[in-house]
mmCIF file with all atom_site columns, C-alpha atoms in Angstrom:
data_model
loop_
_atom_site.group_PDB
_atom_site.id
_atom_site.type_symbol
_atom_site.label_atom_id
_atom_site.label_alt_id
_atom_site.label_comp_id
_atom_site.label_asym_id
_atom_site.label_entity_id
_atom_site.label_seq_id
_atom_site.pdbx_PDB_ins_code
_atom_site.Cartn_x
_atom_site.Cartn_y
_atom_site.Cartn_z
_atom_site.occupancy
_atom_site.B_iso_or_equiv
_atom_site.pdbx_formal_charge
_atom_site.auth_seq_id
_atom_site.auth_comp_id
_atom_site.auth_asym_id
_atom_site.auth_atom_id
_atom_site.pdbx_PDB_model_num
ATOM 1   C CA . MET A 1 1   ? 12.416  -11.077 22.918  1.00 58.00 ? 1   MET A CA 1
ATOM 2   C CA . SER A 1 2   ? 14.491  -14.091 22.306  1.00 48.00 ? 2   SER A CA 1
ATOM 3   C CA . GLU A 1 3   ? 18.273  -14.555 21.810  1.00 49.00 ? 3   GLU A CA 1
ATOM 4   C CA . THR A 1 4   ? 19.552  -14.054 18.307  1.00 48.00 ? 4   THR A CA 1
ATOM 5   C CA . GLN A 1 5   ? 21.989  -16.718 16.557  1.00 46.00 ? 5   GLN A CA 1
ATOM 6   C CA . GLY A 1 6   ? 23.555  -14.213 14.479  1.00 41.00 ? 6   GLY A CA 1
ATOM 7   C CA . LYS A 1 7   ? 27.430  -13.361 15.497  1.00 39.00 ? 7   LYS A CA 1
ATOM 8   C CA . SER A 1 8   ? 28.917  -9.354  15.756  1.00 41.00 ? 8   SER A CA 1
ATOM 9   C CA . LYS A 1 9   ? 27.494  -8.228  12.858  1.00 57.00 ? 9   LYS A CA 1
ATOM 10  C CA . ASN A 1 10  ? 24.255  -8.318  14.554  1.00 79.00 ? 10  ASN A CA 1
ATOM 11  C CA . LYS A 1 11  ? 23.052  -4.804  14.994  1.00 84.00 ? 11  LYS A CA 1
ATOM 12  C CA . CYS A 1 12  ? 20.426  -2.807  17.401  1.00 88.00 ? 12  CYS A CA 1
ATOM 13  C CA . ASP A 1 13  ? 17.824  -1.369  15.196  1.00 85.00 ? 13  ASP A CA 1
ATOM 14  C CA . GLY A 1 14  ? 17.399  1.099   17.640  1.00 86.00 ? 14  GLY A CA 1
ATOM 15  C CA . CYS A 1 15  ? 21.014  2.747   19.191  1.00 88.00 ? 15  CYS A CA 1
ATOM 16  C CA . LYS A 1 16  ? 23.080  0.709   16.184  1.00 86.00 ? 16  LYS A CA 1
ATOM 17  C CA . LYS A 1 17  ? 25.445  -0.580  18.366  1.00 86.00 ? 17  LYS A CA 1
ATOM 18  C CA . SER A 1 18  ? 26.938  -4.123  17.289  1.00 85.00 ? 18  SER A CA 1
ATOM 19  C CA . GLN A 1 19  ? 26.933  -7.596  19.407  1.00 82.00 ? 19  GLN A CA 1
ATOM 20  C CA . GLY A 1 20  ? 29.854  -7.096  22.269  1.00 79.00 ? 20  GLY A CA 1
ATOM 21  C CA . GLU A 1 21  ? 30.122  -3.936  21.852  1.00 79.00 ? 21  GLU A CA 1
ATOM 22  C CA . ASP A 1 22  ? 29.803  -2.246  25.474  1.00 77.00 ? 22  ASP A CA 1
ATOM 23  C CA . GLY A 1 23  ? 29.042  -5.692  26.385  1.00 78.00 ? 23  GLY A CA 1
ATOM 24  C CA . ILE A 1 24  ? 25.559  -6.111  25.046  1.00 83.00 ? 24  ILE A CA 1
ATOM 25  C CA . LYS A 1 25  ? 24.015  -8.579  24.023  1.00 86.00 ? 25  LYS A CA 1
ATOM 26  C CA . ILE A 1 26  ? 21.318  -8.467  20.781  1.00 87.00 ? 26  ILE A CA 1
ATOM 27  C CA . LEU A 1 27  ? 18.070  -10.101 20.942  1.00 88.00 ? 27  LEU A CA 1
ATOM 28  C CA . ARG A 1 28  ? 15.493  -10.678 18.409  1.00 86.00 ? 28  ARG A CA 1
ATOM 29  C CA . CYS A 1 29  ? 11.925  -9.092  18.459  1.00 87.00 ? 29  CYS A CA 1
ATOM 30  C CA . GLY A 1 30  ? 9.907   -11.705 20.141  1.00 81.00 ? 30  GLY A CA 1
ATOM 31  C CA . ARG A 1 31  ? 6.800   -11.679 17.459  1.00 80.00 ? 31  ARG A CA 1
ATOM 32  C CA . CYS A 1 32  ? 8.613   -10.975 14.346  1.00 80.00 ? 32  CYS A CA 1
ATOM 33  C CA . LYS A 1 33  ? 11.580  -12.539 14.841  1.00 78.00 ? 33  LYS A CA 1
ATOM 34  C CA . SER A 1 34  ? 13.484  -9.880  11.996  1.00 76.00 ? 34  SER A CA 1
ATOM 35  C CA . ALA A 1 35  ? 14.342  -6.568  14.621  1.00 84.00 ? 35  ALA A CA 1
ATOM 36  C CA . MET A 1 36  ? 16.783  -7.113  16.664  1.00 87.00 ? 36  MET A CA 1
ATOM 37  C CA . TYR A 1 37  ? 17.632  -4.792  19.812  1.00 91.00 ? 37  TYR A CA 1
ATOM 38  C CA . CYS A 1 38  ? 19.812  -4.583  22.360  1.00 89.00 ? 38  CYS A CA 1
ATOM 39  C CA . SER A 1 39  ? 17.031  -3.944  25.499  1.00 89.00 ? 39  SER A CA 1
ATOM 40  C CA . THR A 1 40  ? 13.446  -3.230  25.933  1.00 88.00 ? 40  THR A CA 1
ATOM 41  C CA . THR A 1 41  ? 14.522  0.734   26.340  1.00 90.00 ? 41  THR A CA 1
ATOM 42  C CA . CYS A 1 42  ? 15.646  0.828   22.489  1.00 90.00 ? 42  CYS A CA 1
ATOM 43  C CA . GLN A 1 43  ? 12.785  -1.857  21.466  1.00 89.00 ? 43  GLN A CA 1
ATOM 44  C CA . LYS A 1 44  ? 9.987   0.838   22.559  1.00 89.00 ? 44  LYS A CA 1
ATOM 45  C CA . ASP A 1 45  ? 11.645  3.793   21.431  1.00 88.00 ? 45  ASP A CA 1
ATOM 46  C CA . ASN A 1 46  ? 12.054  2.111   17.756  1.00 87.00 ? 46  ASN A CA 1
ATOM 47  C CA . TRP A 1 47  ? 8.247   0.913   18.006  1.00 87.00 ? 47  TRP A CA 1
ATOM 48  C CA . TYR A 1 48  ? 7.021   3.793   15.976  1.00 82.00 ? 48  TYR A CA 1
ATOM 49  C CA . PHE A 1 49  ? 8.997   2.842   13.216  1.00 78.00 ? 49  PHE A CA 1
ATOM 50  C CA . HIS A 1 50  ? 8.947   -1.126  13.505  1.00 84.00 ? 50  HIS A CA 1
ATOM 51  C CA . LYS A 1 51  ? 5.096   -2.109  14.323  1.00 82.00 ? 51  LYS A CA 1
ATOM 52  C CA . ASN A 1 52  ? 3.891   -2.177  11.131  1.00 79.00 ? 52  ASN A CA 1
ATOM 53  C CA . VAL A 1 53  ? 6.253   -4.311  10.168  1.00 83.00 ? 53  VAL A CA 1
ATOM 54  C CA . CYS A 1 54  ? 5.912   -6.379  12.963  1.00 86.00 ? 54  CYS A CA 1
ATOM 55  C CA . ARG A 1 55  ? 2.210   -6.850  13.142  1.00 83.00 ? 55  ARG A CA 1
ATOM 56  C CA . ALA A 1 56  ? 2.672   -7.894  9.142   1.00 84.00 ? 56  ALA A CA 1
ATOM 57  C CA . ARG A 1 57  ? 5.265   -10.392 9.830   1.00 84.00 ? 57  ARG A CA 1
ATOM 58  C CA . GLY A 1 58  ? 3.496   -11.904 12.820  1.00 81.00 ? 58  GLY A CA 1
ATOM 59  C CA . ALA A 1 59  ? 0.109   -12.109 10.590  1.00 83.00 ? 59  ALA A CA 1
ATOM 60  C CA . VAL A 1 60  ? 2.662   -14.179 8.142   1.00 83.00 ? 60  VAL A CA 1
ATOM 61  C CA . ALA A 1 61  ? 3.688   -16.538 11.082  1.00 81.00 ? 61  ALA A CA 1
ATOM 62  C CA . GLU A 1 62  ? 0.159   -17.178 11.600  1.00 83.00 ? 62  GLU A CA 1
ATOM 63  C CA . GLY A 1 63  ? -0.457  -18.497 8.583   1.00 85.00 ? 63  GLY A CA 1
ATOM 64  C CA . LYS A 1 64  ? -2.560  -14.925 7.540   1.00 85.00 ? 64  LYS A CA 1
ATOM 65  C CA . LYS A 1 65  ? -1.819  -12.562 4.821   1.00 86.00 ? 65  LYS A CA 1
ATOM 66  C CA . TRP A 1 66  ? 0.659   -9.974  5.543   1.00 88.00 ? 66  TRP A CA 1
ATOM 67  C CA . TYR A 1 67  ? -2.207  -6.821  5.127   1.00 86.00 ? 67  TYR A CA 1
ATOM 68  C CA . ASP A 1 68  ? -5.604  -7.001  5.969   1.00 84.00 ? 68  ASP A CA 1
ATOM 69  C CA . PRO A 1 69  ? -6.899  -7.971  2.366   1.00 83.00 ? 69  PRO A CA 1
ATOM 70  C CA . PHE A 1 70  ? -10.436 -6.288  3.793   1.00 85.00 ? 70  PHE A CA 1
ATOM 71  C CA . ARG A 1 71  ? -9.190  -3.017  4.706   1.00 86.00 ? 71  ARG A CA 1
ATOM 72  C CA . LYS A 1 72  ? -12.102 -0.621  5.751   1.00 87.00 ? 72  LYS A CA 1
ATOM 73  C CA . CYS A 1 73  ? -12.487 2.479   4.369   1.00 89.00 ? 73  CYS A CA 1
ATOM 74  C CA . ARG A 1 74  ? -14.281 5.354   5.506   1.00 87.00 ? 74  ARG A CA 1
ATOM 75  C CA . ASP A 1 75  ? -17.457 5.051   3.439   1.00 83.00 ? 75  ASP A CA 1
ATOM 76  C CA . GLY A 1 76  ? -17.957 1.685   4.910   1.00 83.00 ? 76  GLY A CA 1
ATOM 77  C CA . THR A 1 77  ? -16.809 0.037   2.066   1.00 84.00 ? 77  THR A CA 1
ATOM 78  C CA . SER A 1 78  ? -13.686 -2.391  2.262   1.00 88.00 ? 78  SER A CA 1
ATOM 79  C CA . HIS A 1 79  ? -10.559 -2.887  -0.619  1.00 89.00 ? 79  HIS A CA 1
ATOM 80  C CA . PHE A 1 80  ? -10.522 -6.571  -1.046  1.00 85.00 ? 80  PHE A CA 1
ATOM 81  C CA . GLY A 1 81  ? -7.756  -7.372  -3.906  1.00 86.00 ? 81  GLY A CA 1
ATOM 82  C CA . ASP A 1 82  ? -4.230  -7.513  -3.193  1.00 91.00 ? 82  ASP A CA 1
ATOM 83  C CA . LEU A 1 83  ? -1.334  -4.768  -2.528  1.00 92.00 ? 83  LEU A CA 1
ATOM 84  C CA . GLU A 1 84  ? 1.414   -4.495  -5.636  1.00 93.00 ? 84  GLU A CA 1
ATOM 85  C CA . LEU A 1 85  ? 4.559   -3.045  -5.556  1.00 94.00 ? 85  LEU A CA 1
ATOM 86  C CA . MET A 1 86  ? 4.701   -0.518  -8.573  1.00 93.00 ? 86  MET A CA 1
ATOM 87  C CA . THR A 1 87  ? 7.626   -1.300  -10.383 1.00 89.00 ? 87  THR A CA 1
ATOM 88  C CA . TRP A 1 88  ? 7.324   0.706   -13.933 1.00 79.00 ? 88  TRP A CA 1
ATOM 89  C CA . GLY A 1 89  ? 10.305  0.004   -15.935 1.00 70.00 ? 89  GLY A CA 1
ATOM 90  C CA . ASP A 1 90  ? 11.773  2.260   -18.769 1.00 62.00 ? 90  ASP A CA 1
ATOM 91  C CA . THR A 1 91  ? 8.421   3.819   -19.573 1.00 66.00 ? 91  THR A CA 1
ATOM 92  C CA . CYS A 1 92  ? 7.801   6.027   -16.205 1.00 71.00 ? 92  CYS A CA 1
ATOM 93  C CA . PRO A 1 93  ? 4.606   8.028   -16.184 1.00 73.00 ? 93  PRO A CA 1
ATOM 94  C CA . ARG A 1 94  ? 4.456   11.785  -14.581 1.00 75.00 ? 94  ARG A CA 1
ATOM 95  C CA . ASP A 1 95  ? 2.415   12.771  -11.494 1.00 72.00 ? 95  ASP A CA 1
ATOM 96  C CA . GLU A 1 96  ? -0.350  15.602  -11.483 1.00 73.00 ? 96  GLU A CA 1
ATOM 97  C CA . ASN A 1 97  ? 2.944   18.084  -10.779 1.00 75.00 ? 97  ASN A CA 1
ATOM 98  C CA . ASP A 1 98  ? 4.292   16.573  -14.115 1.00 76.00 ? 98  ASP A CA 1
ATOM 99  C CA . HIS A 1 99  ? 7.478   15.102  -12.437 1.00 78.00 ? 99  HIS A CA 1
ATOM 100 C CA . ARG A 1 100 ? 8.925   11.816  -13.634 1.00 82.00 ? 100 ARG A CA 1
ATOM 101 C CA . LEU A 1 101 ? 8.161   8.732   -11.732 1.00 84.00 ? 101 LEU A CA 1
ATOM 102 C CA . GLY A 1 102 ? 9.987   5.583   -11.645 1.00 86.00 ? 102 GLY A CA 1
ATOM 103 C CA . TRP A 1 103 ? 10.436  1.774   -10.015 1.00 91.00 ? 103 TRP A CA 1
ATOM 104 C CA . GLY A 1 104 ? 8.772   2.020   -6.821  1.00 91.00 ? 104 GLY A CA 1
ATOM 105 C CA . ASN A 1 105 ? 6.733   5.108   -7.501  1.00 90.00 ? 105 ASN A CA 1
ATOM 106 C CA . CYS A 1 106 ? 9.324   7.463   -6.679  1.00 89.00 ? 106 CYS A CA 1
ATOM 107 C CA . PHE A 1 107 ? 11.143  10.309  -8.672  1.00 88.00 ? 107 PHE A CA 1
ATOM 108 C CA . VAL A 1 108 ? 13.118  8.899   -11.724 1.00 87.00 ? 108 VAL A CA 1
ATOM 109 C CA . ASP A 1 109 ? 16.513  10.128  -10.190 1.00 87.00 ? 109 ASP A CA 1
ATOM 110 C CA . GLU A 1 110 ? 16.240  7.716   -7.159  1.00 91.00 ? 110 GLU A CA 1
ATOM 111 C CA . ALA A 1 111 ? 14.475  4.629   -8.316  1.00 90.00 ? 111 ALA A CA 1
ATOM 112 C CA . LEU A 1 112 ? 17.915  3.194   -9.054  1.00 91.00 ? 112 LEU A CA 1
ATOM 113 C CA . GLN A 1 113 ? 18.537  3.703   -5.342  1.00 94.00 ? 113 GLN A CA 1
ATOM 114 C CA . LEU A 1 114 ? 15.356  2.277   -4.079  1.00 94.00 ? 114 LEU A CA 1
ATOM 115 C CA . LYS A 1 115 ? 15.453  -0.544  -6.219  1.00 93.00 ? 115 LYS A CA 1
ATOM 116 C CA . ARG A 1 116 ? 18.638  -1.513  -4.959  1.00 94.00 ? 116 ARG A CA 1
ATOM 117 C CA . LYS A 1 117 ? 17.932  -0.933  -1.248  1.00 92.00 ? 117 LYS A CA 1
ATOM 118 C CA . TYR A 1 118 ? 14.584  -3.025  -2.013  1.00 93.00 ? 118 TYR A CA 1
ATOM 119 C CA . GLU A 1 119 ? 16.910  -6.151  -3.198  1.00 93.00 ? 119 GLU A CA 1
ATOM 120 C CA . GLU A 1 120 ? 19.586  -5.833  -1.015  1.00 90.00 ? 120 GLU A CA 1
ATOM 121 C CA . GLU A 1 121 ? 19.133  -4.574  1.680   1.00 85.00 ? 121 GLU A CA 1
ATOM 122 C CA . PHE A 1 122 ? 15.306  -5.749  1.999   1.00 85.00 ? 122 PHE A CA 1
ATOM 123 C CA . GLY A 1 123 ? 16.289  -9.359  0.072   1.00 87.00 ? 123 GLY A CA 1
ATOM 124 C CA . SER A 1 124 ? 13.186  -8.288  -1.986  1.00 92.00 ? 124 SER A CA 1
ATOM 125 C CA . ASP A 1 125 ? 11.031  -8.345  0.997   1.00 89.00 ? 125 ASP A CA 1
ATOM 126 C CA . ASP A 1 126 ? 7.734   -6.746  0.272   1.00 92.00 ? 126 ASP A CA 1
ATOM 127 C CA . ILE A 1 127 ? 6.880   -6.488  3.998   1.00 89.00 ? 127 ILE A CA 1
ATOM 128 C CA . ALA A 1 128 ? 10.543  -4.780  4.597   1.00 87.00 ? 128 ALA A CA 1
ATOM 129 C CA . MET A 1 129 ? 9.603   -2.500  1.478   1.00 91.00 ? 129 MET A CA 1
ATOM 130 C CA . TYR A 1 130 ? 6.250   -1.519  2.750   1.00 89.00 ? 130 TYR A CA 1
ATOM 131 C CA . GLY A 1 131 ? 7.266   -0.485  6.157   1.00 84.00 ? 131 GLY A CA 1
ATOM 132 C CA . TYR A 1 132 ? 10.163  1.714   4.461   1.00 87.00 ? 132 TYR A CA 1
ATOM 133 C CA . TRP A 1 133 ? 7.961   3.157   1.644   1.00 91.00 ? 133 TRP A CA 1
ATOM 134 C CA . SER A 1 134 ? 4.177   2.313   1.425   1.00 90.00 ? 134 SER A CA 1
ATOM 135 C CA . HIS A 1 135 ? 3.950   4.866   -1.221  1.00 90.00 ? 135 HIS A CA 1
ATOM 136 C CA . GLY A 1 136 ? 5.091   2.161   -3.914  1.00 94.00 ? 136 GLY A CA 1
ATOM 137 C CA . PHE A 1 137 ? 2.291   -0.038  -3.366  1.00 95.00 ? 137 PHE A CA 1
ATOM 138 C CA . ARG A 1 138 ? -0.988  -0.160  -4.508  1.00 94.00 ? 138 ARG A CA 1
ATOM 139 C CA . TRP A 1 139 ? -4.448  -2.000  -4.774  1.00 93.00 ? 139 TRP A CA 1
ATOM 140 C CA . THR A 1 140 ? -5.082  -4.325  -7.734  1.00 92.00 ? 140 THR A CA 1
ATOM 141 C CA . CYS A 1 141 ? -9.248  -4.459  -6.778  1.00 91.00 ? 141 CYS A CA 1
ATOM 142 C CA . CYS A 1 142 ? -9.604  -0.384  -8.045  1.00 90.00 ? 142 CYS A CA 1
ATOM 143 C CA . GLY A 1 143 ? -5.851  1.003   -8.993  1.00 90.00 ? 143 GLY A CA 1
ATOM 144 C CA . MET A 1 144 ? -5.806  3.263   -5.723  1.00 89.00 ? 144 MET A CA 1
ATOM 145 C CA . ALA A 1 145 ? -2.903  3.894   -3.635  1.00 90.00 ? 145 ALA A CA 1
ATOM 146 C CA . ALA A 1 146 ? -1.921  1.610   -0.764  1.00 91.00 ? 146 ALA A CA 1
ATOM 147 C CA . GLY A 1 147 ? -3.104  4.413   1.943   1.00 86.00 ? 147 GLY A CA 1
ATOM 148 C CA . GLN A 1 148 ? -6.264  5.091   -0.185  1.00 85.00 ? 148 GLN A CA 1
ATOM 149 C CA . ASN A 1 149 ? -8.922  4.919   2.354   1.00 86.00 ? 149 ASN A CA 1
ATOM 150 C CA . ASP A 1 150 ? -12.000 6.953   0.727   1.00 87.00 ? 150 ASP A CA 1
ATOM 151 C CA . GLY A 1 151 ? -13.553 3.935   -0.608  1.00 87.00 ? 151 GLY A CA 1
ATOM 152 C CA . CYS A 1 152 ? -12.765 1.128   -3.239  1.00 90.00 ? 152 CYS A CA 1
ATOM 153 C CA . ASP A 1 153 ? -14.458 1.518   -6.408  1.00 90.00 ? 153 ASP A CA 1
ATOM 154 C CA . HIS A 1 154 ? -14.608 -2.367  -7.839  1.00 92.00 ? 154 HIS A CA 1
ATOM 155 C CA . HIS A 1 155 ? -17.512 -1.800  -10.115 1.00 93.00 ? 155 HIS A CA 1
ATOM 156 C CA . GLY A 1 156 ? -18.731 -5.488  -9.429  1.00 91.00 ? 156 GLY A CA 1
ATOM 157 C CA . THR A 1 157 ? -15.916 -7.812  -8.605  1.00 88.00 ? 157 THR A CA 1
ATOM 158 C CA . GLY A 1 158 ? -15.747 -7.224  -4.995  1.00 86.00 ? 158 GLY A CA 1
ATOM 159 C CA . PRO A 1 159 ? -17.560 -9.801  -2.841  1.00 86.00 ? 159 PRO A CA 1
ATOM 160 C CA . ASP A 1 160 ? -20.203 -6.424  -1.544  1.00 87.00 ? 160 ASP A CA 1
ATOM 161 C CA . PRO A 1 161 ? -21.616 -4.591  -3.832  1.00 91.00 ? 161 PRO A CA 1
ATOM 162 C CA . CYS A 1 162 ? -19.890 -1.451  -5.193  1.00 92.00 ? 162 CYS A CA 1
ATOM 163 C CA . GLN A 1 163 ? -20.829 1.981   -4.002  1.00 90.00 ? 163 GLN A CA 1
ATOM 164 C CA . CYS A 1 164 ? -19.696 4.070   -6.595  1.00 92.00 ? 164 CYS A CA 1
ATOM 165 C CA . ASP A 1 165 ? -22.180 6.650   -8.307  1.00 94.00 ? 165 ASP A CA 1
ATOM 166 C CA . PHE A 1 166 ? -22.268 4.892   -11.514 1.00 95.00 ? 166 PHE A CA 1
ATOM 167 C CA . CYS A 1 167 ? -22.807 1.401   -10.414 1.00 95.00 ? 167 CYS A CA 1
ATOM 168 C CA . HIS A 1 168 ? -25.929 2.989   -8.318  1.00 95.00 ? 168 HIS A CA 1
ATOM 169 C CA . MET A 1 169 ? -27.117 4.442   -11.579 1.00 96.00 ? 169 MET A CA 1
ATOM 170 C CA . GLY A 1 170 ? -26.952 1.136   -13.116 1.00 96.00 ? 170 GLY A CA 1
ATOM 171 C CA . LYS A 1 171 ? -24.031 2.800   -15.476 1.00 95.00 ? 171 LYS A CA 1
ATOM 172 C CA . SER A 1 172 ? -21.145 1.661   -16.911 1.00 95.00 ? 172 SER A CA 1
ATOM 173 C CA . LEU A 1 173 ? -17.802 4.184   -16.190 1.00 94.00 ? 173 LEU A CA 1
ATOM 174 C CA . PRO A 1 174 ? -17.972 6.834   -18.942 1.00 94.00 ? 174 PRO A CA 1
ATOM 175 C CA . ASP A 1 175 ? -14.956 6.725   -21.254 1.00 93.00 ? 175 ASP A CA 1
ATOM 176 C CA . SER A 1 176 ? -13.408 10.030  -19.342 1.00 91.00 ? 176 SER A CA 1
ATOM 177 C CA . ILE A 1 177 ? -13.240 8.549   -16.390 1.00 90.00 ? 177 ILE A CA 1
ATOM 178 C CA . TYR A 1 178 ? -12.290 4.625   -17.457 1.00 91.00 ? 178 TYR A CA 1
ATOM 179 C CA . ASN A 1 179 ? -9.537  5.530   -19.755 1.00 90.00 ? 179 ASN A CA 1
ATOM 180 C CA . MET A 1 180 ? -8.202  7.965   -16.903 1.00 85.00 ? 180 MET A CA 1
ATOM 181 C CA . ASP A 1 181 ? -4.007  7.588   -17.105 1.00 78.00 ? 181 ASP A CA 1
ATOM 182 C CA . THR A 1 182 ? -3.980  7.637   -13.240 1.00 82.00 ? 182 THR A CA 1
ATOM 183 C CA . LEU A 1 183 ? -0.072  6.543   -11.718 1.00 81.00 ? 183 LEU A CA 1
ATOM 184 C CA . GLU A 1 184 ? -1.890  4.024   -9.659  1.00 87.00 ? 184 GLU A CA 1
ATOM 185 C CA . ARG A 1 185 ? -4.452  2.804   -12.363 1.00 87.00 ? 185 ARG A CA 1
ATOM 186 C CA . ARG A 1 186 ? -1.065  1.907   -14.795 1.00 85.00 ? 186 ARG A CA 1
ATOM 187 C CA . GLY A 1 187 ? -1.175  -1.485  -16.611 1.00 86.00 ? 187 GLY A CA 1
ATOM 188 C CA . LEU A 1 188 ? -3.935  -2.822  -14.099 1.00 89.00 ? 188 LEU A CA 1
ATOM 189 C CA . ASN A 1 189 ? -7.228  -4.371  -15.989 1.00 90.00 ? 189 ASN A CA 1
ATOM 190 C CA . LEU A 1 190 ? -10.015 -2.866  -13.954 1.00 91.00 ? 190 LEU A CA 1
ATOM 191 C CA . PRO A 1 191 ? -13.477 -3.175  -14.349 1.00 93.00 ? 191 PRO A CA 1
ATOM 192 C CA . ARG A 1 192 ? -16.109 -0.974  -15.906 1.00 93.00 ? 192 ARG A CA 1
ATOM 193 C CA . GLY A 1 193 ? -19.179 -2.073  -14.119 1.00 93.00 ? 193 GLY A CA 1
ATOM 194 C CA . PRO A 1 194 ? -21.990 -1.803  -13.487 1.00 96.00 ? 194 PRO A CA 1
ATOM 195 C CA . ASP A 1 195 ? -22.477 -3.991  -10.143 1.00 95.00 ? 195 ASP A CA 1
ATOM 196 C CA . PRO A 1 196 ? -25.916 -5.433  -10.979 1.00 95.00 ? 196 PRO A CA 1
ATOM 197 C CA . ARG A 1 197 ? -25.942 -5.410  -6.996  1.00 95.00 ? 197 ARG A CA 1
ATOM 198 C CA . SER A 1 198 ? -25.720 -1.692  -6.483  1.00 94.00 ? 198 SER A CA 1
ATOM 199 C CA . PHE A 1 199 ? -28.312 -0.327  -8.228  1.00 95.00 ? 199 PHE A CA 1
ATOM 200 C CA . HIS A 1 200 ? -30.518 1.974   -6.033  1.00 95.00 ? 200 HIS A CA 1
ATOM 201 C CA . LEU A 1 201 ? -33.178 4.109   -7.521  1.00 95.00 ? 201 LEU A CA 1
ATOM 202 C CA . VAL A 1 202 ? -32.696 7.274   -4.539  1.00 96.00 ? 202 VAL A CA 1
ATOM 203 C CA . LYS A 1 203 ? -29.133 7.048   -4.928  1.00 94.00 ? 203 LYS A CA 1
ATOM 204 C CA . ALA A 1 204 ? -29.140 6.808   -8.792  1.00 93.00 ? 204 ALA A CA 1
ATOM 205 C CA . SER A 1 205 ? -31.364 9.906   -8.726  1.00 94.00 ? 205 SER A CA 1
ATOM 206 C CA . LEU A 1 206 ? -29.273 11.845  -6.343  1.00 94.00 ? 206 LEU A CA 1
ATOM 207 C CA . ALA A 1 207 ? -26.355 11.020  -8.480  1.00 92.00 ? 207 ALA A CA 1
ATOM 208 C CA . GLY A 1 208 ? -28.399 12.013  -11.643 1.00 91.00 ? 208 GLY A CA 1
ATOM 209 C CA . PHE A 1 209 ? -29.097 15.201  -10.352 1.00 92.00 ? 209 PHE A CA 1
ATOM 210 C CA . ALA A 1 210 ? -25.966 16.240  -8.547  1.00 92.00 ? 210 ALA A CA 1
ATOM 211 C CA . ARG A 1 211 ? -22.918 15.290  -10.741 1.00 92.00 ? 211 ARG A CA 1
ATOM 212 C CA . PRO A 1 212 ? -24.069 17.167  -13.738 1.00 91.00 ? 212 PRO A CA 1
ATOM 213 C CA . PHE A 1 213 ? -24.880 20.118  -11.070 1.00 88.00 ? 213 PHE A CA 1
ATOM 214 C CA . MET A 1 214 ? -21.367 19.852  -10.008 1.00 89.00 ? 214 MET A CA 1
ATOM 215 C CA . GLY A 1 215 ? -19.434 19.600  -13.186 1.00 89.00 ? 215 GLY A CA 1
ATOM 216 C CA . MET A 1 216 ? -18.446 16.123  -12.704 1.00 88.00 ? 216 MET A CA 1
ATOM 217 C CA . PRO A 1 217 ? -18.911 13.587  -15.715 1.00 86.00 ? 217 PRO A CA 1
ATOM 218 C CA . GLU A 1 218 ? -22.334 11.503  -16.332 1.00 83.00 ? 218 GLU A CA 1
#
């Protein structure tokens, strides 16, 4: 940790004690220079909550993006787009349980409070916001939530071939899928495919058989 340049308003992010209280000295995290602690004990105890923000700020300090733009998915593909904070305005969508959602992808009656926290407490800092409320972010490449890791269906706009059934079959997305109004897709102009690099005769045959058998859109 390094010494802070601030005054008594500096508080430990662990125990919340202020500079000078009980004779303590507040030090900044040596890597991200943002978190402040009164001791290595508080720093270690708070690491679970601070680690993602710390790594993100460390990456920015090294001239990199604060998130991995090529984060791997479970199917071996990777996201390649940008993480974007969802900032719906007056036209608020509803989730699958018919709850009305607002700014930051939270319940509409909590949206104003979350927006104020982002602007005033976090200084409109996406890194701090992501550490606090990752649910409010989405991938612009495929319109999936920030925590999504099942796969990235980018339908031909990514550096690697798309791995969805339709691109394997050489087909564009059917209307029933392309026009789905999911929360994370709202407002994005997503591709429809197919990705010419993705056609695979065996996978196309399997998908052509399995999808109708399982009642999935063809």
